[in-house]
Amino acid sequence: MPVDRSYIRVKAMLIAPHVDDSRHLVSVNAPTSESPRGFHRLVGGSVELGETHREAIIREVEEELGARILDLTHLGMLENIFHYNGELGHEIVALYSGRLEPSPSDDGGTLTESDGSVAPVVWRPFDDADTEVPLYPAAVIDWIRGFRNLPDGRVYKSKKISASE
């Protein structure tokens, strides 16, 4: 079923670090006219009517990956204005971090979308400068590159992002 992009959507997405703290989980998406090699996207999805963004990320991870989130931390909000196969899209994203239990294998795995389709998930390096496949939402790149991992496994944002970013 095609996605209606005629309105601003509210999303909740997760930066889910691997236990080795060098990678985070992303879904692998098919090529588009803007991204002919395909693209990676943070795990998560839409906030449903009557649901908080915190409830949404917990539900999305449970539904898509069959996992729960440990140490769930709200990092902030970002705005994503983009084109998908020539069509304008606009999202407001509540960004979270947290570890997955159970965690997908080192080889990745799959997630199941609400429409029943299955998409691969892989571990993308935090240091992704040499990665040819883009990461979306694009506004998350500064967050990803600003992450620093603590010895107890918590992840925090080491670079302050201004409210206008």
Short mmCIF file of C-alpha atoms in Angstrom, two decimals:
data_model
loop_
_atom_site.label_atom_id
_atom_site.label_comp_id
_atom_site.label_asym_id
_atom_site.label_seq_id
_atom_site.Cartn_x
_atom_site.Cartn_y
_atom_site.Cartn_z
CA MET A 1 0.00 0.00 0.00
CA PRO A 2 1.49 3.39 -0.95
CA VAL A 3 2.19 5.89 1.83
CA ASP A 4 0.14 9.10 1.81
CA ARG A 5 2.76 11.85 1.98
CA SER A 6 0.26 14.73 1.65
CA TYR A 7 0.55 15.64 5.33
CA ILE A 8 3.28 15.98 7.97
CA ARG A 9 3.78 12.64 9.70
CA VAL A 10 4.91 12.17 13.32
CA LYS A 11 7.49 9.40 13.77
CA ALA A 12 9.53 7.82 16.56
CA MET A 13 12.93 6.34 15.67
CA LEU A 14 15.65 4.55 17.57
CA ILE A 15 19.43 4.63 17.51
CA ALA A 16 20.07 1.07 18.71
CA PRO A 17 23.78 0.42 19.33
CA HIS A 18 25.34 -3.02 18.93
CA VAL A 19 26.98 -4.54 22.02
CA ASP A 20 30.41 -3.68 20.56
CA ASP A 21 29.41 0.03 20.53
CA SER A 22 30.80 0.55 17.02
CA ARG A 23 27.58 0.04 15.05
CA HIS A 24 23.85 0.74 15.20
CA LEU A 25 20.85 -1.03 13.68
CA VAL A 26 19.20 0.23 10.48
CA SER A 27 16.72 -1.12 7.98
CA VAL A 28 17.81 -1.70 4.38
CA ASN A 29 15.51 -0.06 1.84
CA ALA A 30 15.15 -0.47 -1.91
CA PRO A 31 16.54 2.02 -4.43
CA THR A 32 14.58 5.19 -5.17
CA SER A 33 15.05 7.86 -7.81
CA GLU A 34 16.92 9.96 -5.20
CA SER A 35 18.97 7.03 -3.80
CA PRO A 36 19.74 4.59 -6.63
CA ARG A 37 21.80 2.34 -4.30
CA GLY A 38 18.98 2.15 -1.79
CA PHE A 39 19.20 3.65 1.66
CA HIS A 40 19.39 2.84 5.35
CA ARG A 41 16.81 4.14 7.80
CA LEU A 42 16.64 4.11 11.58
CA VAL A 43 14.26 1.57 13.10
CA GLY A 44 10.89 2.95 14.15
CA GLY A 45 7.69 4.22 12.65
CA SER A 46 4.61 6.37 12.88
CA VAL A 47 2.99 7.60 16.05
CA GLU A 48 -0.65 6.53 16.10
CA LEU A 49 -3.54 8.75 17.19
CA GLY A 50 -3.75 8.82 21.01
CA GLU A 51 -0.24 7.40 21.44
CA THR A 52 2.83 9.22 22.78
CA HIS A 53 6.05 9.04 20.77
CA ARG A 54 7.58 7.01 23.63
CA GLU A 55 4.74 4.49 23.42
CA ALA A 56 5.14 4.43 19.63
CA ILE A 57 8.84 3.51 19.63
CA ILE A 58 8.23 0.75 22.19
CA ARG A 59 5.34 -0.62 20.10
CA GLU A 60 7.16 -0.32 16.76
CA VAL A 61 10.24 -2.20 18.01
CA GLU A 62 8.06 -4.92 19.55
CA GLU A 63 5.96 -5.29 16.37
CA GLU A 64 8.77 -5.04 13.83
CA LEU A 65 11.63 -6.80 15.62
CA GLY A 66 9.98 -8.74 18.43
CA ALA A 67 12.34 -7.01 20.85
CA ARG A 68 12.13 -4.71 23.84
CA ILE A 69 14.23 -1.61 24.39
CA LEU A 70 16.57 -1.39 27.39
CA ASP A 71 17.69 1.99 28.74
CA LEU A 72 15.31 3.90 26.46
CA THR A 73 16.41 7.55 26.35
CA HIS A 74 14.72 10.41 24.50
CA LEU A 75 17.42 12.39 22.69
CA GLY A 76 15.36 15.11 21.05
CA MET A 77 13.26 16.00 18.04
CA LEU A 78 14.22 16.53 14.44
CA GLU A 79 12.46 17.58 11.28
CA ASN A 80 12.85 15.66 8.05
CA ILE A 81 11.76 17.19 4.73
CA PHE A 82 12.63 14.90 1.84
CA HIS A 83 11.71 13.52 -1.58
CA TYR A 84 10.83 9.88 -2.15
CA ASN A 85 10.65 8.89 -5.81
CA GLY A 86 9.99 12.53 -6.67
CA GLU A 87 7.23 12.97 -4.09
CA LEU A 88 7.64 15.49 -1.26
CA GLY A 89 7.55 14.10 2.28
CA HIS A 90 7.71 15.77 5.70
CA GLU A 91 8.19 14.16 9.12
CA ILE A 92 8.67 15.28 12.69
CA VAL A 93 10.79 12.60 14.40
CA ALA A 94 11.15 11.87 18.11
CA LEU A 95 14.65 10.40 18.37
CA TYR A 96 15.55 7.81 21.00
CA SER A 97 18.49 5.61 21.92
CA GLY A 98 18.43 2.23 23.61
CA ARG A 99 19.67 -1.34 23.37
CA LEU A 100 17.57 -4.16 21.95
CA GLU A 101 16.73 -7.35 23.83
CA PRO A 102 17.10 -9.69 22.13
CA SER A 103 19.61 -8.07 19.84
CA PRO A 104 19.73 -9.14 16.19
CA SER A 105 22.72 -11.31 15.28
CA ASP A 106 25.98 -9.81 14.04
CA ASP A 107 24.75 -10.60 10.52
CA GLY A 108 21.60 -8.54 11.06
CA GLY A 109 18.14 -9.93 10.57
CA THR A 110 14.73 -8.78 9.39
CA LEU A 111 11.89 -6.60 10.53
CA THR A 112 8.24 -6.98 9.64
CA GLU A 113 6.38 -3.84 8.56
CA SER A 114 2.74 -3.19 9.51
CA ASP A 115 1.67 -4.21 5.99
CA GLY A 116 3.36 -7.61 6.44
CA SER A 117 6.34 -6.86 4.20
CA VAL A 118 9.75 -7.94 5.47
CA ALA A 119 12.86 -5.74 5.30
CA PRO A 120 16.44 -6.63 6.17
CA VAL A 121 18.18 -4.93 9.10
CA VAL A 122 21.94 -4.54 9.34
CA TRP A 123 24.49 -3.04 11.70
CA ARG A 124 25.80 0.25 10.26
CA PRO A 125 29.07 1.70 11.64
CA PHE A 126 28.74 4.83 13.77
CA ASP A 127 31.82 6.01 11.85
CA ASP A 128 30.08 5.75 8.48
CA ALA A 129 32.14 8.18 6.39
CA ASP A 130 33.08 5.35 3.99
CA THR A 131 29.54 3.97 3.70
CA GLU A 132 28.10 4.55 0.23
CA VAL A 133 24.48 3.94 1.19
CA PRO A 134 22.86 7.08 2.67
CA LEU A 135 21.27 7.12 6.13
CA TYR A 136 17.83 8.66 6.59
CA PRO A 137 16.42 10.74 8.05
CA ALA A 138 19.36 12.86 6.91
CA ALA A 139 19.07 15.14 9.95
CA VAL A 140 20.12 12.22 12.18
CA ILE A 141 23.65 12.14 10.72
CA ASP A 142 24.94 14.85 13.08
CA TRP A 143 23.41 12.95 16.00
CA ILE A 144 25.05 9.68 14.91
CA ARG A 145 28.48 11.25 14.44
CA GLY A 146 28.19 13.07 17.78
CA PHE A 147 27.52 9.92 19.76
CA ARG A 148 29.95 8.72 22.37
CA ASN A 149 29.54 5.44 24.15
CA LEU A 150 29.94 5.09 27.91
CA PRO A 151 31.54 2.01 29.56
CA ASP A 152 28.21 0.91 31.08
CA GLY A 153 26.64 0.75 27.61
CA ARG A 154 24.61 3.96 27.78
CA VAL A 155 24.91 6.24 24.80
CA TYR A 156 24.74 9.98 25.08
CA LYS A 157 24.97 12.92 22.76
CA SER A 158 28.33 14.62 23.05
CA LYS A 159 27.67 17.40 20.52
CA LYS A 160 24.97 19.93 21.29
CA ILE A 161 22.51 20.35 18.44
CA SER A 162 20.74 23.68 18.29
CA ALA A 163 16.96 23.85 18.31
CA SER A 164 17.02 25.11 14.71
CA GLU A 165 18.77 22.00 13.37
#
